[in-house]
Short mmCIF file of C-alpha atoms in Angstrom, two decimals:
data_model
loop_
_atom_site.label_atom_id
_atom_site.label_comp_id
_atom_site.label_asym_id
_atom_site.label_seq_id
_atom_site.Cartn_x
_atom_site.Cartn_y
_atom_site.Cartn_z
CA MET A 174 18.02 21.22 83.54
CA GLN A 175 15.84 18.34 84.69
CA PHE A 176 15.87 19.47 88.31
CA HIS A 177 15.06 23.00 87.18
CA ARG A 178 11.88 21.81 85.44
CA ARG A 179 10.93 19.23 88.06
CA LEU A 180 11.21 21.77 90.88
CA GLY A 181 8.87 24.24 89.20
CA HIS A 182 11.54 26.29 87.36
CA LEU A 183 13.44 27.05 90.54
CA THR A 184 16.53 29.26 90.04
CA TYR A 185 19.83 27.49 89.45
CA ASP A 186 21.48 29.12 92.45
CA THR A 187 18.80 27.70 94.75
CA ILE A 188 19.20 24.22 93.23
CA VAL A 189 22.99 24.33 93.72
CA LYS A 190 22.53 25.59 97.29
CA ASN A 191 20.11 22.73 98.06
CA ALA A 192 22.40 20.18 96.39
CA LYS A 193 25.18 21.09 98.82
CA VAL A 194 22.99 19.96 101.74
CA PRO A 195 23.58 16.20 102.16
CA ALA A 196 20.02 15.52 103.38
CA SER A 197 18.48 16.83 100.11
CA GLY A 198 19.53 13.80 98.07
CA ILE A 199 20.25 15.96 95.00
CA ALA A 200 23.38 15.01 93.08
CA LEU A 201 24.37 17.37 90.28
CA ALA A 202 26.32 15.86 87.40
CA GLY A 203 27.51 19.22 86.06
CA HIS A 204 27.23 22.91 86.70
CA LYS A 205 26.30 23.95 83.17
CA ARG A 206 23.53 26.56 83.21
CA GLU A 207 21.25 26.07 80.23
CA ASN A 208 18.74 28.66 79.14
CA CYS A 209 15.14 27.71 79.89
CA LEU A 210 12.71 28.87 77.21
CA ALA A 211 9.69 28.81 79.55
CA CYS A 212 11.49 31.06 82.05
CA ALA A 213 12.53 33.45 79.27
CA HIS A 214 8.92 33.73 78.08
CA GLY A 215 7.76 34.39 81.62
CA LYS A 216 10.16 37.30 82.00
CA GLN A 217 9.12 39.06 78.79
CA THR A 218 7.17 42.29 78.96
CA GLU A 219 4.86 43.89 76.43
CA ASN A 220 5.60 47.20 74.78
CA ALA A 221 3.22 50.10 75.22
CA GLN A 222 0.52 50.26 72.56
CA SER A 223 0.82 52.96 69.93
CA ARG A 224 -1.60 55.86 70.26
CA LYS A 225 -1.03 56.98 66.68
CA ASP A 226 -4.53 56.18 65.37
CA THR A 227 -6.63 57.21 68.36
CA GLY A 228 -8.83 60.18 69.03
CA ALA A 229 -9.86 62.48 66.20
CA ASN A 230 -7.50 60.77 63.72
CA SER A 231 -8.65 57.22 64.38
CA ALA A 232 -9.30 54.96 61.44
CA ILE A 233 -12.89 54.23 62.48
CA ASP A 234 -13.84 57.87 61.91
CA VAL A 235 -13.54 57.39 58.15
CA ILE A 236 -16.24 55.72 56.04
CA GLY A 237 -15.07 52.30 54.85
CA SER A 238 -12.06 52.05 57.11
CA VAL A 239 -13.51 49.24 59.27
CA VAL A 240 -16.32 46.97 58.10
CA CYS A 241 -17.64 44.28 60.44
CA SER A 242 -19.16 41.07 59.15
CA ASP A 243 -21.04 38.14 60.60
CA LEU A 244 -22.29 34.86 59.20
CA LYS A 245 -25.05 32.89 60.93
CA GLY A 246 -26.18 29.42 60.10
CA PRO A 247 -27.13 26.87 59.17
CA VAL A 248 -30.62 28.09 59.97
CA LYS A 249 -33.46 25.57 60.15
CA PRO A 250 -35.83 25.49 58.40
CA ARG A 251 -34.55 26.75 55.05
CA ASP A 252 -36.31 29.69 53.47
CA ARG A 253 -38.49 29.21 50.38
CA LEU A 254 -35.44 29.65 48.10
CA GLY A 255 -33.36 27.08 50.00
CA ASN A 256 -31.07 29.53 51.81
CA ARG A 257 -29.63 28.37 55.15
CA PHE A 258 -27.09 31.11 55.97
CA VAL A 259 -27.60 34.79 56.84
CA GLY A 260 -24.70 37.21 56.56
CA SER A 261 -24.29 40.87 57.35
CA PHE A 262 -21.81 43.64 56.58
CA ILE A 263 -21.85 46.73 58.80
CA ASP A 264 -19.91 49.99 58.56
CA HIS A 265 -20.56 51.80 61.83
CA ARG A 266 -19.44 55.26 60.64
CA PRO A 267 -22.37 55.87 58.25
CA ASN A 268 -24.58 53.34 60.12
CA TYR A 269 -24.76 51.28 56.95
CA CYS A 270 -25.88 47.64 57.09
CA ARG A 271 -26.26 45.15 54.26
CA ILE A 272 -27.77 41.67 54.77
CA PHE A 273 -27.39 38.72 52.39
CA LEU A 274 -28.74 35.17 52.21
CA ALA A 275 -26.74 32.17 51.01
CA LYS A 276 -27.33 28.48 50.42
CA ALA A 277 -23.77 27.49 51.43
CA LYS A 278 -21.14 28.92 53.76
CA ASP A 279 -18.47 29.22 51.07
CA VAL A 280 -20.58 31.75 49.14
CA ALA A 281 -19.71 34.40 51.76
CA ALA A 282 -16.46 35.36 49.98
CA LEU A 283 -18.31 35.93 46.72
CA LYS A 284 -20.99 37.96 48.52
CA PHE A 285 -18.26 40.08 50.12
CA LYS A 286 -16.71 40.73 46.71
CA HIS A 287 -20.10 41.98 45.46
CA PHE A 288 -20.61 44.04 48.63
CA MET A 289 -17.16 45.60 48.33
CA ALA A 290 -17.78 46.73 44.74
CA PHE A 291 -21.22 48.11 45.64
CA PHE A 292 -19.97 49.89 48.79
CA GLU A 293 -16.99 51.49 47.03
CA ARG A 294 -19.23 52.79 44.23
CA GLN A 295 -21.89 54.14 46.59
CA PHE A 296 -19.56 55.88 49.08
CA ASN A 297 -16.63 56.55 46.70
CA CYS A 298 -14.09 55.04 49.12
CA ARG A 299 -12.12 51.85 49.73
CA ILE A 300 -12.67 49.26 52.46
CA HIS A 301 -9.46 48.94 54.48
CA VAL A 302 -10.20 46.39 57.23
CA LEU A 303 -12.76 43.57 57.45
CA CYS A 304 -13.53 42.19 60.91
CA GLY A 305 -15.64 39.11 61.46
CA GLU A 306 -16.37 35.61 60.28
CA VAL A 307 -16.40 36.11 56.53
CA ARG A 308 -12.62 36.45 56.46
CA ALA A 309 -12.30 33.18 58.41
CA THR A 310 -14.61 31.19 56.14
CA SER A 311 -13.47 32.46 52.77
CA GLN A 312 -10.70 30.44 51.16
CA SER A 313 -11.20 31.44 47.53
CA PRO A 314 -8.19 32.87 45.63
CA GLU A 315 -10.12 35.92 44.41
CA TYR A 316 -10.60 37.10 47.99
CA THR A 317 -7.93 39.80 48.15
CA LEU A 318 -8.80 42.14 51.03
CA SER A 319 -6.13 42.45 53.69
CA GLN A 320 -7.24 40.30 56.60
CA THR A 321 -6.87 41.24 60.27
#
């Protein structure tokens, strides 16, 4: 196994073949072939992506299915109310954008909770997926949206 790794993951047959040549200086203690995890990962292939939710039936064609968010800051100087962070929520289907200001980064989860209630009342639908930084910065237990 050591020669396999040292020789750049060379195949075992090639190592045994080279060990038989006296000038190579390779002495094998045993002929046990161990599985190399790095080689196994290198031989893996990816499955084809599902086309189930593409085209006319795609999830982004429904209001509230995908909402993107972004959080910028800290912004200097602070505004007159002391806010240093600017956040946005965007649903591209109805071209709806909502901007919020916050004094601290951890307020983003609370702002999303308020946005979610407002959005669901206004458009009479549920938000299914949230993409962006708010999901990465929110650690509060009341933050219950499925994260992607």
